[in-house]
Short mmCIF file of C-alpha atoms and ligand atoms in Angstrom, two decimals:
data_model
loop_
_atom_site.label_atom_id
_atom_site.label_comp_id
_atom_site.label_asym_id
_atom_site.label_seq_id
_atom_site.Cartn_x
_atom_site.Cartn_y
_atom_site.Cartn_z
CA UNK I 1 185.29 242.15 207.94
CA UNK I 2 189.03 240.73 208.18
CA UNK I 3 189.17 238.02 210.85
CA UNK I 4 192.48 238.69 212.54
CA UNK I 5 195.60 235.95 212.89
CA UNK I 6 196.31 235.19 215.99
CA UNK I 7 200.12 235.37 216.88
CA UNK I 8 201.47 231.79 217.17
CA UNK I 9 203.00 232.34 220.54
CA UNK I 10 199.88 233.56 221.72
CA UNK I 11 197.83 230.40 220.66
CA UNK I 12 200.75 228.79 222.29
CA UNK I 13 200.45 229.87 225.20
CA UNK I 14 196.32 229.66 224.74
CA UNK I 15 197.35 226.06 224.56
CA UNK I 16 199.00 225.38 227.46
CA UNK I 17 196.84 227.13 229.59
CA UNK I 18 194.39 224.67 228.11
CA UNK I 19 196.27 221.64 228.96
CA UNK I 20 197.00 222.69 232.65
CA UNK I 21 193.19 223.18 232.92
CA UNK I 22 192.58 219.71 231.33
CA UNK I 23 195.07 217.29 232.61
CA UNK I 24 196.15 219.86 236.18
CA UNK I 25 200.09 220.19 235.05
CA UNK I 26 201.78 222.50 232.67
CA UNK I 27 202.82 220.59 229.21
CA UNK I 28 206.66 219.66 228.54
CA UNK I 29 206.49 220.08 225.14
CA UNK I 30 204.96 222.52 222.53
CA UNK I 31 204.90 222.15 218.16
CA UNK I 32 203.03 223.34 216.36
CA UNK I 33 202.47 222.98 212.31
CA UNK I 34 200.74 225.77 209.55
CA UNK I 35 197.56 225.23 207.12
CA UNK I 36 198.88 226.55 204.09
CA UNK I 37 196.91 228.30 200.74
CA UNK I 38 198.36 227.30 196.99
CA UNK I 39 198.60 230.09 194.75
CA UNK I 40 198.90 228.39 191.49
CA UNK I 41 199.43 224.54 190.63
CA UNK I 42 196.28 222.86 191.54
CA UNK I 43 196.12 219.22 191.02
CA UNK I 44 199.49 219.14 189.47
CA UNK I 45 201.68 217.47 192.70
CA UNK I 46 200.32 213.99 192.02
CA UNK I 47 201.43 214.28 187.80
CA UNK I 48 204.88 215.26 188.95
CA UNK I 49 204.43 218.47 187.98
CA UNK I 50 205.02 222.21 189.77
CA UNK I 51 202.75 223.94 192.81
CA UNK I 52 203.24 227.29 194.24
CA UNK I 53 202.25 227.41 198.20
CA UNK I 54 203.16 229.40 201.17
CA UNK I 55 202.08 228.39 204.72
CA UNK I 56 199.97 230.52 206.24
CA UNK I 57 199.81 232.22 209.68
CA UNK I 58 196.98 229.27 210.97
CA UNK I 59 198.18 226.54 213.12
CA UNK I 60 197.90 223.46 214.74
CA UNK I 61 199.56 223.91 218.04
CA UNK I 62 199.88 220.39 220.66
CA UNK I 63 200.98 220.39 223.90
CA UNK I 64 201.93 217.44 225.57
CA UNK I 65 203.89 215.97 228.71
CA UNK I 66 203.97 212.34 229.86
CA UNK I 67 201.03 211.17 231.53
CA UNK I 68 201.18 211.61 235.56
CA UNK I 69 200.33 208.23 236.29
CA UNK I 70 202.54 205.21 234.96
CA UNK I 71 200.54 202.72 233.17
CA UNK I 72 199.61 201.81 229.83
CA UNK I 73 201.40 202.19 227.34
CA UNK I 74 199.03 204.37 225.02
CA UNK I 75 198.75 207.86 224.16
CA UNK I 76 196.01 210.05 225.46
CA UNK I 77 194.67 213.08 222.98
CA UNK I 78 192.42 215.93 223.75
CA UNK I 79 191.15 218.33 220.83
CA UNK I 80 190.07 221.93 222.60
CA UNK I 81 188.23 223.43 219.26
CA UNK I 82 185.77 219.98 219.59
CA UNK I 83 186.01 219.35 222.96
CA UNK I 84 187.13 215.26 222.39
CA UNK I 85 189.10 213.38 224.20
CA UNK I 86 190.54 209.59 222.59
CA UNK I 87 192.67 207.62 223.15
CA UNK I 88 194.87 204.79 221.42
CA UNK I 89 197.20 201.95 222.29
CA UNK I 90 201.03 202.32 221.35
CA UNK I 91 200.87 198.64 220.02
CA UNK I 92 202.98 197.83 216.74
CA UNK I 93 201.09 199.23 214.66
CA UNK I 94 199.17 201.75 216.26
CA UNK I 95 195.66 200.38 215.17
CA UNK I 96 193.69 202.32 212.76
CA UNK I 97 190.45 204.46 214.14
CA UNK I 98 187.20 204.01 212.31
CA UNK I 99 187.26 205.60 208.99
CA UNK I 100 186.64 209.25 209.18
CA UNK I 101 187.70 209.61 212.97
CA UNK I 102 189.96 212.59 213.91
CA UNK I 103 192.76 210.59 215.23
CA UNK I 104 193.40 208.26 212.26
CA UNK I 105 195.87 211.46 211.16
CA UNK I 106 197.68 211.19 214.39
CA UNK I 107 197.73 207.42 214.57
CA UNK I 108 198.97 207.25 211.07
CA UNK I 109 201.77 209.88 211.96
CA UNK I 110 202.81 207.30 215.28
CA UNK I 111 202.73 204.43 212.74
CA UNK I 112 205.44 206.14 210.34
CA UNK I 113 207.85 206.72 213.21
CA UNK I 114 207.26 203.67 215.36
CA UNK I 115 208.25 201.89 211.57
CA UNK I 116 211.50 204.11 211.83
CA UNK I 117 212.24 202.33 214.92
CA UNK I 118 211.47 205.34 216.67
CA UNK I 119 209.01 205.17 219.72
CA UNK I 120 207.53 208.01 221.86
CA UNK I 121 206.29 206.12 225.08
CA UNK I 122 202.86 207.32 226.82
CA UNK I 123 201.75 210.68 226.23
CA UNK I 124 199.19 212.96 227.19
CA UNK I 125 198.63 215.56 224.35
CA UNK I 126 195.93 218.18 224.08
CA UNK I 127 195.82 220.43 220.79
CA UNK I 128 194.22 223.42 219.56
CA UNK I 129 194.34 224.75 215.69
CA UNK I 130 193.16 228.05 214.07
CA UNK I 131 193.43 226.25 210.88
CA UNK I 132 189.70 226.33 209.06
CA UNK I 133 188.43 222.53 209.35
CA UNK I 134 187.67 221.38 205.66
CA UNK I 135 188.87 224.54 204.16
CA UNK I 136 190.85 223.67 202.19
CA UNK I 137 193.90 224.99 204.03
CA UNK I 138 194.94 221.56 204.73
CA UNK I 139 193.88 221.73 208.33
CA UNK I 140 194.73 217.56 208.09
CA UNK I 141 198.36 217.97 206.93
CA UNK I 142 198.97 220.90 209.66
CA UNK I 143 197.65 218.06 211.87
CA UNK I 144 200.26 215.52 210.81
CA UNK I 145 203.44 217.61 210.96
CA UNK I 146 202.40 219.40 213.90
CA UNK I 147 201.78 215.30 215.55
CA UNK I 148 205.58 214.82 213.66
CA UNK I 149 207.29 217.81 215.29
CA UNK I 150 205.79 217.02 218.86
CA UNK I 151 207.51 213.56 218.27
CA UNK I 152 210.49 214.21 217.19
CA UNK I 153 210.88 216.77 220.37
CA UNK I 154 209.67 214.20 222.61
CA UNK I 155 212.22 211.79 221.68
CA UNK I 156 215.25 214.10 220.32
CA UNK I 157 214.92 212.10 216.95
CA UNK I 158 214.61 214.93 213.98
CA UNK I 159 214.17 213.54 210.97
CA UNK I 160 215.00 215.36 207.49
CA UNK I 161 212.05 217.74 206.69
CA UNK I 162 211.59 215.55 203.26
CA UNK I 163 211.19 212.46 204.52
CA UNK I 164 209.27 213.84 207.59
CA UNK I 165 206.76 215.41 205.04
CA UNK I 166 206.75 212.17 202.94
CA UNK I 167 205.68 209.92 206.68
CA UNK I 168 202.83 212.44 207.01
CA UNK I 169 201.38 212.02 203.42
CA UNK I 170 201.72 207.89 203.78
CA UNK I 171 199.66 208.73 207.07
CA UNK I 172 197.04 210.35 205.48
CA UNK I 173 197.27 207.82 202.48
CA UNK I 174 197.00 204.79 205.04
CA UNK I 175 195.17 206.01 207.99
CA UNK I 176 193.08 208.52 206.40
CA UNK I 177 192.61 206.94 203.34
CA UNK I 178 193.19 209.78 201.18
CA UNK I 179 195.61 209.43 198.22
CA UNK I 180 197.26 212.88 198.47
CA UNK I 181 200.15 214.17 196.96
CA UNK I 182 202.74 215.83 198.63
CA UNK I 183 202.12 219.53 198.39
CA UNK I 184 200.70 220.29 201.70
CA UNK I 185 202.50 217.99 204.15
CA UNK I 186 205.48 219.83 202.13
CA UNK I 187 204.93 223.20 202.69
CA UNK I 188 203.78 222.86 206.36
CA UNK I 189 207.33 221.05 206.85
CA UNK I 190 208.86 223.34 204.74
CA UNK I 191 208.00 227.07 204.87
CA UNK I 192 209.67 229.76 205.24
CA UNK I 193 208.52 233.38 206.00
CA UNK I 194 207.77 236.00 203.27
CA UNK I 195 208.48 233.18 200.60
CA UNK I 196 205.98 231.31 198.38
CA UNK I 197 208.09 227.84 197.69
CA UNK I 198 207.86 226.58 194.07
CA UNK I 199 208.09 223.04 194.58
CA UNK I 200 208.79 220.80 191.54
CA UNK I 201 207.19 217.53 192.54
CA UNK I 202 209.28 215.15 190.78
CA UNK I 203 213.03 216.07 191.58
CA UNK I 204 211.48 217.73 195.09
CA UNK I 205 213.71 220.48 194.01
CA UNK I 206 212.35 223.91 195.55
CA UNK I 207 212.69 227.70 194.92
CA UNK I 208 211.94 230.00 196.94
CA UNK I 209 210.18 233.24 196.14
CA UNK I 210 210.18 236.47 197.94
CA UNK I 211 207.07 237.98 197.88
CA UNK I 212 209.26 241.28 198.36
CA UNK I 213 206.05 243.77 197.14
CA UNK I 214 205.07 245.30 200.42
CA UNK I 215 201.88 247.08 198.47
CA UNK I 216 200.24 243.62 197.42
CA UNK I 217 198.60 241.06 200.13
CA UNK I 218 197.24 237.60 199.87
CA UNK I 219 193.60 237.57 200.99
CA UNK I 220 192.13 234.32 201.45
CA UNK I 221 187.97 233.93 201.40
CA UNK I 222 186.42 230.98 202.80
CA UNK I 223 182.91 230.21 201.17
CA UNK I 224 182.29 227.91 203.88
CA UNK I 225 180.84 225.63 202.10
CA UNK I 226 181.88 221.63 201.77
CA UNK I 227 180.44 219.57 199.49
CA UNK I 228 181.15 216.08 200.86
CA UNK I 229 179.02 214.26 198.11
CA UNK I 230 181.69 214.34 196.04
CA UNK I 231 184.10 212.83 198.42
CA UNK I 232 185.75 210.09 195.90
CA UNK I 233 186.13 213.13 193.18
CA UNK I 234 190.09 213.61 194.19
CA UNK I 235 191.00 209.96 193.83
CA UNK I 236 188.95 209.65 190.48
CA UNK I 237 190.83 212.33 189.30
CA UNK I 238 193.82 210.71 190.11
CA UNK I 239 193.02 207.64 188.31
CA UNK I 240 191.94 209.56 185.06
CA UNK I 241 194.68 211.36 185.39
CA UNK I 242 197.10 208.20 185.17
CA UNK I 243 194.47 206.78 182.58
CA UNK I 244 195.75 209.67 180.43
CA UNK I 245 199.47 209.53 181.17
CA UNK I 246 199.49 205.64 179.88
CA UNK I 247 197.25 206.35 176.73
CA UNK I 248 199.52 209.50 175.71
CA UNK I 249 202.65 207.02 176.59
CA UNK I 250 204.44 209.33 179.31
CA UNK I 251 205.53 208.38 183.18
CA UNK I 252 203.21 211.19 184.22
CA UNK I 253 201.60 214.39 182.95
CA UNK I 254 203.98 216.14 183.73
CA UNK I 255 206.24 214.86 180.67
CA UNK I 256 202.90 215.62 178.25
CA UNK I 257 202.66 218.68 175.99
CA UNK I 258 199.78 220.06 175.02
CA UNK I 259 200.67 218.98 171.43
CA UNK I 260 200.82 215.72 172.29
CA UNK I 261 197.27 215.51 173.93
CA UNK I 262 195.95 216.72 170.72
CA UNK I 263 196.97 214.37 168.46
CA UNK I 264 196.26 211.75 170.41
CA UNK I 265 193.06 212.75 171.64
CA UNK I 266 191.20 210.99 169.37
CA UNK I 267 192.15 207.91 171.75
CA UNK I 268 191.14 209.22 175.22
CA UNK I 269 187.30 209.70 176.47
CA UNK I 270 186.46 213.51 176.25
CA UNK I 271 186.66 213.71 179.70
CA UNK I 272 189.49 212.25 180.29
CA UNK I 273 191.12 214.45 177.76
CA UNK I 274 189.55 217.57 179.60
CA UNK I 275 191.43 216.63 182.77
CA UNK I 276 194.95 216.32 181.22
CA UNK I 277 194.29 219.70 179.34
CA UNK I 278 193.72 221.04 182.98
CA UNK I 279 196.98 219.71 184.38
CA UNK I 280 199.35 220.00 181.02
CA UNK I 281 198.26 223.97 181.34
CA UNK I 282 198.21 224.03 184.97
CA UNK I 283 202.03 223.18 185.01
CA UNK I 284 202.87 226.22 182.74
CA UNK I 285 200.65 228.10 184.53
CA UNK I 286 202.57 227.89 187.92
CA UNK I 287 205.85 228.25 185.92
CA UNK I 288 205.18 231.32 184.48
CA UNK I 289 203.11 232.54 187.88
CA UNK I 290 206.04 232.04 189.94
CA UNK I 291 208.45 234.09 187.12
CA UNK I 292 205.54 236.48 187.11
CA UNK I 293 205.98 236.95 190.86
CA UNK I 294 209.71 237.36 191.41
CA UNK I 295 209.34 240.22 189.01
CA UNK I 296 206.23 241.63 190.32
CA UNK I 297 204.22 241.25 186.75
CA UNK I 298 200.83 241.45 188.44
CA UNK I 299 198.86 241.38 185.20
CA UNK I 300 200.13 238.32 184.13
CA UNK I 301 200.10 236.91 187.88
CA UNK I 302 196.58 237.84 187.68
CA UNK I 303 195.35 236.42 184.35
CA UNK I 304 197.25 232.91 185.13
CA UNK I 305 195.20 232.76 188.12
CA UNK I 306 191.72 233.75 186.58
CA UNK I 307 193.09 230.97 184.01
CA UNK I 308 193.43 228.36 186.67
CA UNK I 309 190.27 229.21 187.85
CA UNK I 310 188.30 228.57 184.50
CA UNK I 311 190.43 225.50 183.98
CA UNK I 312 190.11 224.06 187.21
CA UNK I 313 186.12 225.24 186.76
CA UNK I 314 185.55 223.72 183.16
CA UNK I 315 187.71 221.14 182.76
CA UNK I 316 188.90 219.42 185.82
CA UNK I 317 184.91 220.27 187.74
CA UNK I 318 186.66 220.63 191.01
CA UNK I 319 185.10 224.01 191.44
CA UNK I 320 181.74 224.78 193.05
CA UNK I 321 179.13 227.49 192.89
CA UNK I 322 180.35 229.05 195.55
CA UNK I 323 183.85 229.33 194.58
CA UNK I 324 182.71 230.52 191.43
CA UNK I 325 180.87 233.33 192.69
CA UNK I 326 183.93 234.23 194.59
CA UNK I 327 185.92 234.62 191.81
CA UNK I 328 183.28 236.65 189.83
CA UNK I 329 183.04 239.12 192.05
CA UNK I 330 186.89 239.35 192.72
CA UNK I 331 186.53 239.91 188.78
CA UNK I 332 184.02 242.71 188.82
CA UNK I 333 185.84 244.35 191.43
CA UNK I 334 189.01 243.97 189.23
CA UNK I 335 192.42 245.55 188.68
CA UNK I 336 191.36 249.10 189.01
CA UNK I 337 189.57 247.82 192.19
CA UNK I 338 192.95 246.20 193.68
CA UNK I 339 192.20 242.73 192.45
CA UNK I 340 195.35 241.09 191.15
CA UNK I 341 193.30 237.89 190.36
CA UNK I 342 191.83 234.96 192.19
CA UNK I 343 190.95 231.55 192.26
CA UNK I 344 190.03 228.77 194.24
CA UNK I 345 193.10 227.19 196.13
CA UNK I 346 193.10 223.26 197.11
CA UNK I 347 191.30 220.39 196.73
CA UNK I 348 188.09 222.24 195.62
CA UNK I 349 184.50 221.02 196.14
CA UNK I 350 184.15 223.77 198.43
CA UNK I 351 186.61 225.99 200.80
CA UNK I 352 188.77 228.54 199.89
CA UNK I 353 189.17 230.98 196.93
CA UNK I 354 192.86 232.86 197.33
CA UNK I 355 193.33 236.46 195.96
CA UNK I 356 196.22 238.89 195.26
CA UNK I 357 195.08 242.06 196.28
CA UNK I 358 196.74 245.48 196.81
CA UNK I 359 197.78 246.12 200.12
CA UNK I 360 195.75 249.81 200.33
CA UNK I 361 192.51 248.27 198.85
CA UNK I 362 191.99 245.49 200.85
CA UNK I 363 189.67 246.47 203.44
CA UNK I 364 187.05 248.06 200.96
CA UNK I 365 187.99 244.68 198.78
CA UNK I 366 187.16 242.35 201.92
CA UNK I 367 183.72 244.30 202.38
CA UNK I 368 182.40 243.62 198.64
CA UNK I 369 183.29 240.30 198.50
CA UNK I 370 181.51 239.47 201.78
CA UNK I 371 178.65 241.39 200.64
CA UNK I 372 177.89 240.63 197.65
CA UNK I 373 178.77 236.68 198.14
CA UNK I 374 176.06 236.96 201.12
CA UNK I 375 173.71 238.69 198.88
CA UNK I 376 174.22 236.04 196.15
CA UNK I 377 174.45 232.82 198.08
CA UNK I 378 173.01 233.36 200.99
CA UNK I 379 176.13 232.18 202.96
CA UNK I 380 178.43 234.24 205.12
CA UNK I 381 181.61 233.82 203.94
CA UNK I 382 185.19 234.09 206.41
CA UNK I 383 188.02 236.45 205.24
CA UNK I 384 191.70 236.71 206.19
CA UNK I 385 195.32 237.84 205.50
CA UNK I 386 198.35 236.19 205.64
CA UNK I 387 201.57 236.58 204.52
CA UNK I 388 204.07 233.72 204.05
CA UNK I 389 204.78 232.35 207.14
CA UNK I 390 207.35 229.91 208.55
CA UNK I 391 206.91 225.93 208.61
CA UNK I 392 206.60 223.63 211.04
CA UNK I 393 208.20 224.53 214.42
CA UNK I 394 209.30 223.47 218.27
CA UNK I 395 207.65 226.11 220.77
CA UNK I 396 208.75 224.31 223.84
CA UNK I 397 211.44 221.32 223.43
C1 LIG U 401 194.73 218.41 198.25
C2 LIG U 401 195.87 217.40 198.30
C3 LIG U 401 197.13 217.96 197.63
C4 LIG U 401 196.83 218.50 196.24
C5 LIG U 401 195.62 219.43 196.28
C6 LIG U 401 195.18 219.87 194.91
O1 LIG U 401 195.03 219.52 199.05
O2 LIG U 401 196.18 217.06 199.64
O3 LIG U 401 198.12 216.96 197.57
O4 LIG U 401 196.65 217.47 195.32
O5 LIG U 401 194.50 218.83 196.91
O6 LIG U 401 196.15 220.66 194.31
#
């Protein structure tokens, strides 16, 4: 019922093999990057506010040598789960792909260093990931830092993990044309093994936080579901989110109280309103989750996250069905079950719920959820485990 996690040097090495077979030569080079799953603090990096993710033990691994033949200055890129091959010139700037293409993350990732002054030279690169596609795992920002690392091997120039994570999320902004915050280019930069990083996303100050309970595991359950017709929902909320922030007169959300709201809220559209409500509580939320955690409270862990859930449900309507359903069940099963608590983790519109779930129950946990969300929706749904695992990093250099 439990998919298994492959070891990273293992898809490493499942990598390379891949590239001899593709381009006839072993790589010179091997980094690889981590999807990663938020515990609490959803939609609260782009209001300045607090999130609470680990990287998980998913990757996007690339292996890549210079090409065998001189010529062109461009950079050659095969993707082994889709079996595509593209290519793009290493002009200033790297042009952009047609919107929606695979390689706009990568070109967008060349762009940021070549603007640094920093230039690669032809490559040949081929990549596999273990990262769910569209999961909500951010299988796109383990794409951009992994891209980042392999650069900054091939041409010795590291850059400091903060700015490194802040090229990849201007990639994605200007290539991909997604107006993300910073959480997940962040944490695949930035994590570290058996720690859950409270990231304050104003100051960029972080905290780490041992998840030092050996009887409790983080279960992640993919609906596998995408609902792509609400594609623009994550920059509308962005706008109504700054829509609120000028009407209640703060920089961002983040400096809002939930006092404040209400006496203003008079002045804001009810909607509007609903979606501050979500991110002013959100913010305490992952405060008090993350306190909750480094003293292993679990009920309180758990009812924060059932909280975010309902909030993130009712008044910010980036939840789905699915998710829902998800989280019901993880709710019927309960604490006396081994539930913790659970919630859906990213973006939403479809992806991944995350759960907190004692270590001995797991197994009979994993069955019932996949069950009973068949039974329900029809849908098979994917289950793993992870713990915390370490960010971005240089396999071969
Ligand atoms: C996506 C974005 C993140 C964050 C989450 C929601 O994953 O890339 O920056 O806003 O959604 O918390």
């Amino acid at each position: 019922m439990i998919d298994q996690n492959i070891l990273l040097t293992q898809l490493a090495d499942e990598t390379a093999k891949k590239f001899q077979q593709h381009y006839g030569r072993a790589p010179r080079w091997i980094a690889a990057a981590p999807g990663r799953v938020n515990i609490i603090g959803e939609h609260t990096d782009y209001n300045d506010g607090f999130v609470f993710p680990m990287a998980i033990e998913r990757y996007t691994v690339i292996a890549a040598d210079r090409p065998a033949r001189a010529g062109e200055n461009q950079v050659n890129w095969h993707c082994a789960r889709t079996n595509q091959s593209a290519s793009f010139p290493l002009t200033q700037p790297v042009p952009k792909a047609e919107p929606k293409h695979w390689t706009n993350y990568i070109r967008g990732v060349f762009a940021g260093f070549q603007h640094r002054g920093i230039d690669t030279g032809p490559l040949d690169a081929l990549m596999t990931s273990n990262v769910p596609l569209g999961g909500g795992l951010s299988s796109s920002a383990a794409l951009e830092v992994s891209t980042a690392t392999l650069i900054e091997t091939v041409t010795g120039q590291k850059l400091d993990p903060v700015e490194k994570a802040l090229l990849c999320q201007k990639a994605e902004h200007d290539y991909a044309g997604m107006p993300c915050g910073i959480m997940d280019q962040f944490i695949s930069a930035l994590g570290q093994k058996d720690k859950i990083l409270l990231l304050d996303c104003r100051s960029r100050k972080t905290e780490l936080v041992p998840i030092s309970d050996p009887e409790i595991e983080v279960l992640i359950i993919n609906t596998n579901v995408k609902h792509e017709l609400t594609g623009g929902g994550y920059a509308q909320r962005r706008r109504q989110c700054e829509e609120a922030a000028r009407i209640l007169g703060v920089p961002a959300l983040r400096d809002a109280t939930a006092d404040l709201l209400e006496q203003n809220k008079a002045k804001l559209d009810p909607v509007v309103f609903r979606r501050a409500a979500h991110v002013i509580s959100e913010i305490e939320r992952t405060v008090h989750a993350a306190a909750g955690i480094r003293v292993s409270n679990w009920p309180a862990v758990g009812a924060l996250m059932y909280a975010s859930h309902r909030s993130l449900r009712d008044d910010y309507e980036v939840s789905c069905e699915e998710l829902d359903v998800v989280v019901d069940i993880a709710q019927e099963i309960g604490a006396d079950g081994g539930v913790i608590g659970c919630r859906m983790t990213g973006g939403g519109f479809g992806g991944c719920a995350v759960a907190l779930v004692k270590a001995d129950k797991v197994q009979a946990i994993a069955s019932r959820i996949a069950e009973t969300y068949e039974q329900r929706t029809r849908i098979k749904s994917s289950l793993f485990v992870s713990r915390p695992a370490a960010g971005a990093t240089v396999v071969k250099g």
